[in-house]
Coordinates of C-alpha atoms and ligand atoms in Angstrom, one line a residue:
M706 CA -68.3 -92.2 -173.1
P707 CA -71.9 -90.9 -172.9
S708 CA -73.8 -91.7 -176.1
P709 CA -75.5 -88.8 -177.8
N710 CA -79.2 -88.9 -177.3
L711 CA -80.8 -86.2 -179.3
S712 CA -84.4 -87.2 -179.2
P713 CA -86.7 -84.6 -177.8
I714 CA -87.0 -84.2 -174.0
P715 CA -90.3 -83.6 -172.2
E716 CA -91.4 -80.0 -171.8
L717 CA -94.1 -78.8 -169.4
Y718 CA -96.1 -76.8 -172.0
V719 CA -99.6 -77.6 -173.0
S720 CA -100.7 -77.4 -176.6
H721 CA -101.4 -74.0 -178.2
E722 CA -105.2 -74.4 -178.1
S723 CA -105.2 -75.6 -174.4
A724 CA -102.9 -72.7 -173.6
Q725 CA -105.4 -70.2 -174.9
K726 CA -108.2 -71.7 -173.0
L727 CA -106.1 -72.1 -169.8
K728 CA -104.9 -68.5 -170.0
H729 CA -108.5 -67.3 -170.1
E730 CA -109.5 -69.5 -167.1
A731 CA -106.4 -68.6 -165.2
G732 CA -107.4 -64.9 -165.2
N733 CA -109.6 -65.7 -162.2
L734 CA -106.9 -67.5 -160.2
L735 CA -105.0 -66.0 -157.3
S736 CA -101.8 -64.8 -159.0
W737 CA -98.1 -64.4 -158.1
D738 CA -95.9 -61.9 -159.9
L739 CA -92.6 -63.7 -160.5
T740 CA -89.3 -62.2 -159.6
P741 CA -86.6 -62.0 -162.3
R742 CA -84.9 -65.0 -160.8
Q743 CA -88.1 -67.0 -160.7
I744 CA -88.8 -66.2 -164.3
C745 CA -85.4 -67.6 -165.3
D746 CA -86.1 -70.8 -163.2
L747 CA -89.6 -71.1 -164.7
E748 CA -88.3 -70.9 -168.3
L749 CA -85.9 -73.7 -167.8
L750 CA -88.4 -75.8 -165.9
M751 CA -91.0 -75.4 -168.7
N752 CA -88.6 -76.0 -171.6
G753 CA -86.9 -79.1 -170.1
G754 CA -83.6 -77.4 -169.2
F755 CA -84.2 -78.5 -165.6
S756 CA -85.5 -82.0 -166.6
P757 CA -86.5 -84.2 -164.8
L758 CA -88.1 -81.5 -162.6
K759 CA -91.8 -81.1 -163.2
G760 CA -92.2 -78.0 -161.2
F761 CA -91.0 -76.1 -158.2
L762 CA -89.6 -78.5 -155.6
S763 CA -91.9 -80.1 -153.0
E764 CA -90.8 -80.0 -149.4
A765 CA -89.6 -83.6 -149.5
D766 CA -87.6 -83.0 -152.7
Y767 CA -86.2 -79.8 -151.2
D768 CA -85.0 -81.6 -148.1
G769 CA -83.3 -84.3 -150.2
V770 CA -81.7 -81.8 -152.5
V771 CA -80.4 -79.6 -149.6
E772 CA -79.1 -82.6 -147.6
N773 CA -77.6 -84.9 -150.2
M774 CA -78.2 -83.4 -153.7
R775 CA -81.0 -85.9 -154.4
L776 CA -84.7 -85.6 -155.0
A777 CA -87.0 -87.7 -152.8
D778 CA -86.9 -90.6 -155.4
G779 CA -83.1 -90.6 -155.3
T780 CA -82.5 -88.7 -158.6
L781 CA -79.4 -86.5 -158.7
W782 CA -80.3 -82.8 -158.4
P783 CA -78.0 -80.4 -156.7
M784 CA -79.8 -77.1 -156.6
P785 CA -83.0 -76.1 -154.8
I786 CA -85.4 -74.7 -157.4
T787 CA -88.0 -73.2 -155.1
L788 CA -90.8 -70.6 -155.4
D789 CA -90.2 -68.2 -152.6
I790 CA -93.1 -65.9 -151.6
N791 CA -93.7 -63.3 -149.0
D792 CA -95.8 -63.6 -145.8
D793 CA -98.8 -61.7 -147.2
F794 CA -99.2 -64.0 -150.2
A795 CA -98.5 -67.0 -148.0
A796 CA -101.5 -66.1 -145.9
R797 CA -103.7 -66.1 -148.9
V798 CA -102.6 -69.3 -150.7
E799 CA -103.5 -72.9 -149.6
V800 CA -102.2 -76.3 -150.5
G801 CA -104.4 -77.8 -153.2
Q802 CA -105.0 -74.5 -154.9
D803 CA -103.9 -73.6 -158.4
I804 CA -102.2 -70.2 -158.8
A805 CA -101.3 -68.2 -161.9
L806 CA -97.7 -67.2 -162.3
R807 CA -97.3 -63.9 -164.1
D808 CA -94.3 -62.1 -165.5
Q809 CA -93.5 -58.5 -164.5
E810 CA -95.9 -57.1 -167.1
G811 CA -98.7 -59.3 -165.8
V812 CA -98.7 -61.9 -168.6
I813 CA -99.6 -65.4 -167.3
L814 CA -96.8 -67.8 -168.1
A815 CA -97.8 -70.9 -166.1
I816 CA -100.1 -72.4 -163.5
L817 CA -98.7 -73.9 -160.3
S818 CA -100.7 -76.5 -158.6
V819 CA -99.6 -76.0 -155.0
T820 CA -98.9 -79.3 -153.2
D821 CA -96.5 -77.9 -150.5
K822 CA -96.2 -74.7 -148.5
W823 CA -93.5 -74.4 -145.9
V824 CA -91.1 -72.2 -144.0
P825 CA -87.6 -73.3 -144.9
N826 CA -84.6 -73.2 -142.6
K827 CA -82.5 -70.8 -144.7
S828 CA -79.4 -71.1 -142.6
R829 CA -79.4 -74.8 -143.2
E830 CA -79.9 -74.3 -146.9
A831 CA -77.0 -71.8 -147.0
E832 CA -74.7 -74.2 -145.1
K833 CA -75.5 -77.2 -147.1
V834 CA -75.9 -75.8 -150.6
F835 CA -73.4 -72.9 -150.6
G836 CA -71.1 -74.2 -147.9
A837 CA -71.5 -71.4 -145.4
D838 CA -74.2 -69.1 -144.0
D839 CA -72.1 -66.1 -145.0
L840 CA -73.7 -63.0 -146.5
A841 CA -70.6 -62.4 -148.6
H842 CA -71.9 -65.2 -150.8
P843 CA -74.2 -63.6 -153.3
A844 CA -76.7 -66.4 -153.2
V845 CA -76.7 -66.5 -149.4
N846 CA -77.3 -62.8 -149.4
Y847 CA -80.2 -63.3 -151.9
L848 CA -81.6 -66.1 -149.7
H849 CA -81.7 -64.0 -146.6
H850 CA -82.4 -60.6 -148.0
T851 CA -84.3 -60.9 -151.3
A852 CA -86.1 -64.3 -151.2
G853 CA -89.4 -64.5 -149.4
K854 CA -89.8 -66.4 -146.1
V855 CA -92.2 -69.1 -147.4
Y856 CA -91.7 -71.6 -150.2
L857 CA -94.4 -73.1 -152.5
G858 CA -93.9 -76.4 -154.3
G859 CA -95.9 -78.3 -156.9
P860 CA -96.1 -79.2 -160.6
I861 CA -96.2 -76.6 -163.3
T862 CA -98.5 -76.4 -166.3
G863 CA -96.7 -74.3 -168.9
I864 CA -98.7 -71.7 -170.9
Q865 CA -96.1 -69.7 -172.7
Q866 CA -92.4 -68.9 -172.7
P867 CA -91.2 -65.7 -171.1
V868 CA -90.9 -63.0 -173.7
H869 CA -87.4 -61.9 -174.7
Y870 CA -86.9 -58.9 -177.0
D871 CA -83.1 -59.2 -177.2
F872 CA -81.0 -61.6 -179.3
K873 CA -84.1 -63.8 -180.1
A874 CA -82.3 -65.7 -182.8
R875 CA -79.6 -66.7 -180.4
R876 CA -81.9 -68.2 -177.8
D877 CA -82.7 -71.9 -178.0
T878 CA -84.7 -74.3 -175.9
P879 CA -83.1 -77.7 -175.2
N880 CA -85.2 -79.3 -178.0
E881 CA -84.3 -76.5 -180.5
L882 CA -80.6 -77.2 -179.8
R883 CA -81.1 -80.9 -180.0
A884 CA -82.8 -80.5 -183.3
Y885 CA -80.0 -78.3 -184.6
F886 CA -77.4 -80.8 -183.6
R887 CA -79.4 -83.6 -185.3
K888 CA -79.7 -81.6 -188.4
L889 CA -76.0 -80.9 -188.6
G890 CA -75.1 -84.5 -187.7
W891 CA -73.2 -83.4 -184.6
Q892 CA -72.6 -86.4 -182.4
R893 CA -70.2 -85.1 -179.8
I894 CA -70.7 -81.6 -178.4
V895 CA -68.5 -79.8 -175.9
A896 CA -70.4 -77.1 -174.0
F897 CA -68.5 -74.0 -172.7
Q898 CA -70.4 -72.3 -169.9
T899 CA -69.4 -68.7 -169.4
R900 CA -70.5 -65.4 -167.7
N901 CA -67.5 -63.4 -168.9
P902 CA -66.3 -61.9 -172.2
L903 CA -64.1 -64.3 -174.3
H904 CA -60.6 -63.3 -175.1
R905 CA -57.9 -65.1 -177.2
A906 CA -57.0 -67.5 -174.4
H907 CA -60.6 -68.7 -174.1
Q908 CA -61.0 -69.1 -177.8
E909 CA -57.8 -71.2 -177.9
L910 CA -58.8 -73.4 -174.9
T911 CA -62.3 -74.0 -176.1
F912 CA -61.1 -74.9 -179.6
R913 CA -58.5 -77.2 -178.2
A914 CA -61.0 -78.8 -175.8
A915 CA -63.3 -79.5 -178.7
R916 CA -60.5 -80.8 -180.9
E917 CA -59.2 -83.1 -178.2
A918 CA -62.6 -84.5 -177.5
Q919 CA -63.1 -84.8 -181.3
A920 CA -66.3 -82.9 -180.8
N921 CA -68.1 -79.7 -182.0
L922 CA -68.3 -76.8 -179.7
L923 CA -71.2 -75.0 -178.1
I924 CA -70.5 -71.6 -176.6
H925 CA -73.3 -71.5 -174.0
P926 CA -73.2 -68.2 -172.1
V927 CA -75.5 -67.4 -169.3
V928 CA -77.6 -64.3 -170.0
G929 CA -80.1 -64.7 -167.1
M930 CA -78.5 -63.6 -163.9
T931 CA -74.9 -63.8 -163.1
K932 CA -72.7 -62.5 -160.4
P933 CA -73.4 -58.9 -159.4
G934 CA -70.9 -56.6 -161.0
D935 CA -70.4 -58.8 -164.1
V936 CA -70.3 -57.3 -167.6
D937 CA -73.9 -56.9 -168.8
H938 CA -75.1 -59.6 -171.1
F939 CA -75.8 -57.2 -174.0
T940 CA -72.2 -56.2 -174.2
R941 CA -71.0 -59.8 -173.7
V942 CA -73.2 -61.2 -176.5
R943 CA -71.9 -58.6 -178.9
C944 CA -68.4 -59.7 -177.8
Y945 CA -69.2 -63.4 -178.3
E946 CA -70.5 -62.7 -181.7
A947 CA -67.2 -61.2 -182.7
V948 CA -65.3 -64.2 -181.3
L949 CA -67.5 -66.7 -183.0
D950 CA -66.1 -65.6 -186.4
K951 CA -62.6 -66.7 -185.2
Y952 CA -63.5 -70.5 -185.1
P953 CA -63.1 -72.6 -188.2
Q954 CA -66.4 -72.5 -190.0
S955 CA -69.1 -75.0 -188.9
T956 CA -67.2 -76.4 -185.9
T957 CA -68.8 -74.1 -183.4
T958 CA -72.1 -72.5 -182.5
M959 CA -73.4 -70.2 -179.8
S960 CA -76.7 -70.2 -177.9
L961 CA -77.8 -68.1 -175.0
L962 CA -78.9 -69.7 -171.7
N963 CA -81.4 -67.8 -169.6
L964 CA -80.2 -69.3 -166.4
A965 CA -80.1 -67.6 -163.0
M966 CA -76.7 -68.6 -161.6
R967 CA -76.2 -69.1 -157.9
M968 CA -72.4 -69.1 -157.9
A969 CA -72.4 -72.3 -155.9
G970 CA -69.1 -73.7 -157.1
P971 CA -69.1 -77.5 -157.0
R972 CA -72.8 -78.0 -156.7
E973 CA -73.3 -75.4 -159.5
A974 CA -70.9 -77.4 -161.7
V975 CA -73.0 -80.5 -161.3
W976 CA -76.1 -78.5 -162.0
H977 CA -74.6 -77.0 -165.1
G978 CA -73.7 -80.5 -166.3
L979 CA -77.3 -81.7 -166.0
I980 CA -78.5 -78.6 -167.8
R981 CA -76.0 -79.1 -170.7
K982 CA -77.0 -82.8 -170.9
N983 CA -80.6 -81.7 -171.3
H984 CA -79.5 -79.3 -174.1
G985 CA -78.0 -82.3 -176.0
C986 CA -74.3 -81.9 -175.1
T987 CA -72.0 -84.8 -174.4
H988 CA -69.1 -82.9 -172.8
M989 CA -68.7 -79.9 -170.7
I990 CA -65.6 -77.8 -169.9
V991 CA -65.2 -77.3 -166.1
G992 CA -62.6 -74.7 -165.2
R993 CA -60.6 -73.7 -162.2
D994 CA -63.0 -72.3 -159.6
H995 CA -66.0 -73.0 -161.7
A996 CA -68.9 -70.6 -160.8
G997 CA -66.9 -69.3 -157.9
P998 CA -68.5 -66.6 -155.7
G999 CA -65.2 -64.9 -154.7
K1000 CA -64.1 -64.3 -151.1
N1001 CA -66.0 -65.0 -147.9
S1002 CA -66.3 -62.5 -145.1
A1003 CA -63.0 -63.6 -143.7
G1004 CA -61.3 -62.8 -147.0
E1005 CA -60.8 -66.5 -148.1
D1006 CA -62.1 -68.3 -151.1
F1007 CA -65.5 -70.1 -150.5
Y1008 CA -64.3 -73.2 -152.4
G1009 CA -61.0 -74.8 -153.3
P1010 CA -60.0 -74.1 -156.9
Y1011 CA -60.6 -77.7 -158.0
D1012 CA -63.6 -78.6 -155.8
A1013 CA -66.0 -78.2 -158.7
Q1014 CA -63.9 -80.5 -160.9
D1015 CA -63.7 -83.1 -158.1
L1016 CA -67.4 -83.1 -157.5
F1017 CA -68.2 -83.2 -161.2
R1018 CA -65.9 -86.2 -161.7
Q1019 CA -67.5 -88.0 -158.8
Y1020 CA -71.0 -87.7 -160.4
Q1021 CA -70.0 -87.7 -164.0
D1022 CA -71.6 -91.0 -164.9
E1023 CA -74.9 -90.1 -163.3
I1024 CA -74.9 -86.7 -165.0
G1025 CA -74.3 -88.4 -168.3
I1026 CA -71.9 -85.9 -169.6
E1027 CA -68.1 -86.1 -169.7
M1028 CA -65.9 -83.4 -168.1
V1029 CA -63.2 -81.8 -170.1
D1030 CA -60.5 -80.2 -168.0
F1031 CA -60.0 -76.6 -168.5
K1032 CA -56.4 -75.9 -169.6
H1033 CA -54.8 -72.8 -168.3
M1034 CA -53.6 -71.1 -171.4
V1035 CA -50.7 -68.6 -171.5
Y1036 CA -49.2 -66.6 -174.3
V1037 CA -45.6 -67.5 -175.2
Q1038 CA -44.1 -64.3 -176.7
E1039 CA -41.2 -66.0 -178.6
R1040 CA -43.6 -68.3 -180.5
A1041 CA -46.4 -65.7 -180.7
Q1042 CA -49.0 -68.3 -179.6
Y1043 CA -51.1 -69.5 -176.7
E1044 CA -50.0 -72.8 -175.1
P1045 CA -51.3 -74.8 -172.1
A1046 CA -49.2 -73.6 -169.1
D1047 CA -48.4 -77.1 -168.0
E1048 CA -47.2 -78.3 -171.4
I1049 CA -44.4 -75.7 -171.9
A1050 CA -41.2 -77.6 -171.5
D1051 CA -38.8 -74.6 -172.0
K1052 CA -40.5 -72.4 -169.5
D1053 CA -37.3 -70.9 -168.3
Q1054 CA -36.1 -69.9 -171.8
V1055 CA -39.3 -68.2 -173.0
T1056 CA -41.3 -65.1 -172.0
I1057 CA -44.8 -66.0 -170.7
L1058 CA -47.4 -63.3 -170.8
N1059 CA -50.8 -63.1 -169.1
I1060 CA -53.3 -60.5 -168.1
S1061 CA -55.5 -61.2 -165.1
G1062 CA -59.2 -60.2 -165.0
T1063 CA -58.3 -57.6 -162.3
E1064 CA -55.6 -56.1 -164.5
L1065 CA -57.9 -56.1 -167.5
R1066 CA -60.5 -54.2 -165.5
R1067 CA -57.8 -51.7 -164.4
R1068 CA -56.7 -51.1 -167.9
L1069 CA -60.3 -50.5 -169.1
R1070 CA -61.0 -48.3 -166.2
E1071 CA -57.9 -46.2 -166.8
G1072 CA -58.2 -46.2 -170.5
L1073 CA -54.8 -48.0 -170.9
E1074 CA -53.7 -50.2 -173.8
I1075 CA -55.0 -53.8 -174.1
P1076 CA -52.5 -55.7 -176.3
E1077 CA -53.7 -57.6 -179.4
W1078 CA -52.1 -60.8 -178.2
F1079 CA -54.5 -60.7 -175.3
S1080 CA -57.9 -60.0 -177.0
F1081 CA -59.5 -59.4 -180.3
P1082 CA -59.8 -55.7 -181.3
E1083 CA -63.6 -56.1 -181.8
V1084 CA -64.0 -57.4 -178.2
V1085 CA -61.8 -54.6 -176.8
N1086 CA -63.9 -52.0 -178.7
E1087 CA -67.1 -53.4 -177.3
L1088 CA -65.8 -53.4 -173.8
R1089 CA -64.5 -49.8 -174.1
R1090 CA -67.9 -48.7 -175.4
T1091 CA -69.7 -49.9 -172.3
S1092 CA -66.8 -49.4 -169.8
P1093 CA -65.4 -46.0 -170.6
P1094 CA -62.5 -45.0 -168.3
R1095 CA -63.8 -44.5 -164.7
A1096 CA -63.3 -40.8 -165.0
K1097 CA -66.0 -40.7 -167.6
Q1098 CA -68.4 -43.1 -165.9
G1099 CA -71.3 -42.3 -163.6
F1100 CA -70.9 -43.0 -159.9
T1101 CA -72.7 -42.6 -156.5
V1102 CA -71.4 -41.1 -153.3
F1103 CA -73.5 -42.4 -150.5
F1104 CA -73.2 -40.6 -147.2
T1105 CA -74.6 -42.4 -144.1
G1106 CA -74.6 -41.3 -140.5
L1107 CA -76.7 -40.0 -137.6
S1108 CA -79.0 -37.1 -137.8
G1109 CA -77.0 -33.9 -137.4
S1110 CA -73.7 -35.7 -138.2
G1111 CA -73.0 -33.3 -141.0
K1112 CA -74.0 -35.5 -144.0
S1113 CA -76.0 -32.8 -145.8
T1114 CA -73.4 -30.1 -145.3
I1115 CA -70.6 -32.1 -146.6
A1116 CA -72.8 -33.4 -149.4
N1117 CA -73.6 -29.9 -150.5
A1118 CA -70.0 -28.8 -150.4
L1119 CA -69.1 -31.9 -152.4
M1120 CA -71.8 -31.1 -155.0
V1121 CA -70.5 -27.6 -155.5
K1122 CA -66.9 -28.8 -155.9
L1123 CA -67.9 -31.4 -158.5
M1124 CA -70.0 -28.9 -160.4
E1125 CA -67.0 -26.5 -160.4
M1126 CA -64.9 -29.3 -162.0
G1127 CA -67.7 -29.9 -164.6
G1128 CA -68.0 -32.8 -167.1
R1129 CA -70.8 -34.7 -165.5
P1130 CA -74.3 -33.7 -164.2
V1131 CA -74.5 -33.9 -160.4
T1132 CA -77.7 -34.6 -158.4
L1133 CA -78.0 -34.3 -154.7
L1134 CA -80.5 -36.7 -153.0
D1135 CA -80.5 -35.3 -149.5
G1136 CA -82.4 -37.1 -146.8
D1137 CA -84.8 -34.2 -146.1
V1138 CA -85.3 -33.4 -149.8
V1139 CA -86.1 -37.0 -150.7
R1140 CA -88.6 -37.3 -147.8
K1141 CA -90.3 -34.2 -149.3
H1142 CA -90.4 -35.2 -152.9
L1143 CA -90.1 -39.0 -153.1
S1144 CA -91.2 -40.4 -149.8
S1145 CA -93.6 -37.9 -148.2
E1146 CA -96.0 -40.6 -147.1
L1147 CA -93.3 -42.6 -145.2
G1148 CA -92.5 -42.6 -141.5
F1149 CA -89.5 -44.0 -139.6
S1150 CA -90.3 -47.6 -139.0
K1151 CA -87.7 -50.1 -140.2
E1152 CA -90.0 -51.0 -143.1
H1153 CA -90.5 -47.4 -144.2
R1154 CA -86.8 -46.5 -143.8
D1155 CA -86.0 -49.4 -146.0
I1156 CA -88.5 -48.3 -148.7
N1157 CA -87.1 -44.8 -148.5
I1158 CA -83.5 -46.0 -148.9
K1159 CA -84.3 -48.3 -151.8
R1160 CA -86.1 -45.5 -153.6
I1161 CA -83.0 -43.3 -153.2
G1162 CA -80.9 -46.3 -154.4
Y1163 CA -83.0 -46.7 -157.4
V1164 CA -82.8 -43.1 -158.5
A1165 CA -79.1 -43.1 -157.8
S1166 CA -78.6 -46.2 -159.9
E1167 CA -80.4 -44.6 -162.8
I1168 CA -78.3 -41.5 -162.6
T1169 CA -75.1 -43.7 -162.3
K1170 CA -76.2 -45.8 -165.3
N1171 CA -76.7 -42.7 -167.4
G1172 CA -73.2 -41.3 -166.6
G1173 CA -74.1 -38.8 -163.9
I1174 CA -73.0 -38.3 -160.3
A1175 CA -75.5 -39.0 -157.6
I1176 CA -74.8 -37.8 -154.1
C1177 CA -77.1 -39.3 -151.4
A1178 CA -77.2 -38.2 -147.8
P1179 CA -79.8 -40.2 -145.8
I1180 CA -79.3 -41.7 -142.4
A1181 CA -79.6 -45.2 -143.9
P1182 CA -79.2 -47.0 -140.6
Y1183 CA -79.4 -50.6 -141.8
T1184 CA -76.4 -52.6 -143.2
A1185 CA -78.5 -54.9 -145.3
T1186 CA -80.3 -52.1 -147.0
R1187 CA -77.1 -50.2 -147.7
R1188 CA -75.7 -53.3 -149.2
A1189 CA -78.8 -53.8 -151.4
V1190 CA -78.3 -50.2 -152.7
R1191 CA -74.6 -50.9 -153.3
E1192 CA -75.6 -53.9 -155.5
M1193 CA -78.1 -51.8 -157.4
I1194 CA -75.5 -49.2 -158.2
E1195 CA -72.4 -51.4 -158.7
A1196 CA -74.2 -52.9 -161.7
Y1197 CA -73.6 -49.5 -163.4
G1198 CA -70.7 -47.7 -161.8
A1199 CA -68.8 -47.1 -158.6
F1200 CA -70.5 -46.9 -155.2
V1201 CA -68.6 -44.8 -152.7
E1202 CA -69.9 -45.3 -149.1
V1203 CA -68.9 -42.4 -146.8
H1204 CA -69.6 -43.0 -143.1
V1205 CA -70.0 -39.6 -141.5
A1206 CA -68.9 -41.0 -138.1
T1207 CA -69.6 -38.0 -135.9
P1208 CA -70.3 -39.5 -132.5
L1209 CA -73.8 -39.4 -131.1
E1210 CA -72.8 -37.1 -128.2
E1211 CA -71.5 -34.5 -130.6
C1212 CA -74.7 -34.7 -132.8
E1213 CA -76.8 -34.4 -129.8
A1214 CA -74.8 -31.5 -128.4
R1215 CA -75.3 -29.7 -131.8
D1216 CA -79.0 -30.6 -132.0
R1217 CA -79.3 -28.3 -135.0
K1218 CA -83.0 -29.1 -135.6
G1219 CA -83.9 -29.5 -131.9
L1220 CA -84.9 -33.1 -132.7
Y1221 CA -82.7 -34.9 -130.2
K1222 CA -84.3 -32.9 -127.4
L1223 CA -87.7 -34.0 -128.5
A1224 CA -86.5 -37.5 -128.9
R1225 CA -85.1 -37.6 -125.4
E1226 CA -88.5 -36.3 -124.1
G1227 CA -90.2 -39.1 -126.0
K1228 CA -92.0 -36.7 -128.2
I1229 CA -90.4 -38.2 -131.4
K1230 CA -90.5 -42.0 -131.5
E1231 CA -88.0 -44.3 -133.2
F1232 CA -85.3 -41.6 -133.3
T1233 CA -82.0 -42.9 -134.7
G1234 CA -79.4 -43.2 -132.0
I1235 CA -81.8 -42.5 -129.2
S1236 CA -84.7 -45.0 -129.6
D1237 CA -83.9 -46.6 -132.9
P1238 CA -80.7 -48.5 -134.1
Y1239 CA -77.9 -47.3 -136.3
E1240 CA -75.7 -50.1 -137.6
V1241 CA -72.2 -48.8 -138.1
P1242 CA -70.8 -49.5 -141.6
E1243 CA -68.0 -52.1 -141.3
S1244 CA -66.0 -51.3 -144.4
P1245 CA -67.1 -48.0 -146.0
E1246 CA -64.8 -46.6 -148.7
L1247 CA -64.2 -43.6 -146.3
A1248 CA -65.1 -42.5 -142.8
V1249 CA -65.0 -38.9 -141.7
D1250 CA -65.7 -37.4 -138.3
T1251 CA -66.8 -33.8 -138.4
T1252 CA -66.0 -33.1 -134.7
G1253 CA -63.9 -29.9 -134.6
V1254 CA -63.2 -30.1 -138.4
D1255 CA -64.5 -27.7 -141.0
V1256 CA -66.8 -28.9 -143.8
D1257 CA -64.4 -27.9 -146.5
H1258 CA -61.8 -30.2 -145.1
C1259 CA -64.3 -33.2 -145.0
A1260 CA -65.5 -32.5 -148.6
H1261 CA -61.8 -32.4 -149.7
Q1262 CA -61.2 -35.8 -148.1
V1263 CA -64.0 -37.2 -150.2
I1264 CA -62.6 -35.5 -153.3
L1265 CA -59.2 -37.1 -152.6
K1266 CA -60.9 -40.5 -152.3
L1267 CA -62.7 -40.0 -155.6
E1268 CA -59.4 -39.1 -157.2
S1269 CA -57.6 -42.2 -155.8
M1270 CA -60.4 -44.4 -157.2
G1271 CA -59.9 -42.8 -160.6
L1272 CA -63.4 -41.4 -160.6
I1273 CA -62.3 -37.8 -161.1
K1274 CA -59.1 -36.5 -162.6
A1275 CA -56.8 -34.3 -160.4
Ligands
LIG1866 S1 -83.7 -42.8 -143.1 O1 -83.6 -43.6 -141.9 O2 -82.5 -42.9 -143.9 O3 -84.9 -43.2 -143.9 O4 -83.9 -41.3 -142.6 P1 -83.8 -40.0 -143.6 O5 -84.7 -40.2 -144.8 O6 -82.4 -39.7 -143.9 O7 -84.5 -38.9 -142.7 C1 -83.8 -38.4 -141.7 C2 -84.3 -37.0 -141.4 O8 -85.6 -37.0 -140.9 C3 -85.6 -36.3 -139.6 N1 -86.3 -37.2 -138.7 C4 -85.7 -38.4 -138.1 N2 -84.5 -38.9 -138.2 C5 -84.3 -40.1 -137.6 N3 -85.3 -40.7 -136.8 C6 -86.5 -40.2 -136.7 N4 -87.4 -40.8 -136.0 C7 -86.8 -39.0 -137.4 N5 -87.9 -38.2 -137.5 C8 -87.5 -37.1 -138.3 C9 -84.2 -35.8 -139.3 O9 -84.3 -34.5 -139.5 C10 -83.3 -36.4 -140.4 O10 -82.5 -35.5 -141.1 P2 -81.0 -35.4 -140.9 O11 -80.5 -34.6 -142.1 O12 -80.4 -36.8 -141.0 O13 -80.7 -34.7 -139.7

């Protein structure tokens, strides 16, 4: 049994006076604007959440972590914590240099003394750390499409914590939590890691876990970055606060963890264990498919359901924290209570009820009843407030296809039909219109096309977030960029990709703007379909071909799709 050690752990911050001085001096240093994920990592580096790390990994540490979950000195550490940068910045920074790390408002949070600069083998990192170089894994997708090409490593001198304006009283550093546990005399503490709202089953299982371990309970939700598409942390925290009242007084507390999850299943579980150990916990609940990323591109689970528990058990002593098995709780109607599924002796004589996550989302989406035995009314109310039924939420219809394929025409018809129905504001972001008003300085290189599409995605995501309907109709020739836009939008509402799959021959034969002719003559360079690529969408929500079909029919097909997805009512 790990003994509780609640003495302070080392942080990377300098004293208040030195910080002021350093901040002043650091104004002259070359500086890097941290990404949201890097800010999360930096906060946990500085406050000891990632102890024993002293900074972003050096190349030798990185190699060890990737290959066998160990730093160069043999210490267990399963997750690469690296500072990724782009080529431009890499060309300006040298090993031996100090650089200032700034948040997104330009505030200097820390200084990095660069000891290492290297180009990582990202495919190897994906294979070893996440189990497959498969873009369906959110962290692999991030690695290849969001993270910079070059990594910097070196020790950190912490100047100040990242600023948070939300739920300040609920955020604790490892030392603040340790001090809290000391003050209350808590000796054994079970941590519950979560990125989802808690319902009655979770409340039951966490309470049982704590009781069985004769421990107090720490609800330790992640509020940094979770899986794209998760319920936003503002809503979740309001839900957690409601559930906290359901535990017997003074047995349980909650603290928010600004972690950027990687959804790395087994490795992630070990990492979570080390982080909870640093926060003063003695036990951690590890569930079925802990930190699972969902299905791979072949439609199979990335990890086995108990891989995370197995790996955790293997390293438990080294982590210094004991694993508490997650019990699958189900509701027994006759006894009106939750019981662990594997402890029900009279299974055949009783009625067992359960609502899956998918079913819950469906009920929320369609405004259906969510029974009281499943969740607390306060939690359901919160979820309904932020997830109104789909027919009242914002969404984006994203047409993609070759020039002249009919995107704009269908998009216009769709807009008019949706406006006729009423209820939500509709905005059309047509390719040509966007290029005039938002992207007039851009050309048609891959880089410029990507900037253009990301701008459209950003505007559409804001419209979707605020309950409107955005209709986009650019060519958007690249799969990765379309995927990035999908992720931006799915954080707030549905993304309906419509491939206007009119064949090139037909588009060229129409040549409504005379551009194909010019492209064939070489008078327009980088013309999609002629001298520039178009990557065909693999699984759009809908594909339509306008050859020999009238616009009204195509727009109607989109309307039917929107109805079947519950986005509009018939
Ligand atoms: S992209 O790739 O999504 O950024 O393109 P988009 O913003 O939709 O702009 C496409 C319109 O610009 C005209 N045009 C070209 N298209 C493709 N390649 C090249 N080189 C090019 N140069 C100009 C063309 O009229 C496109 O309009 P649509 O409505 O698609 O025909």
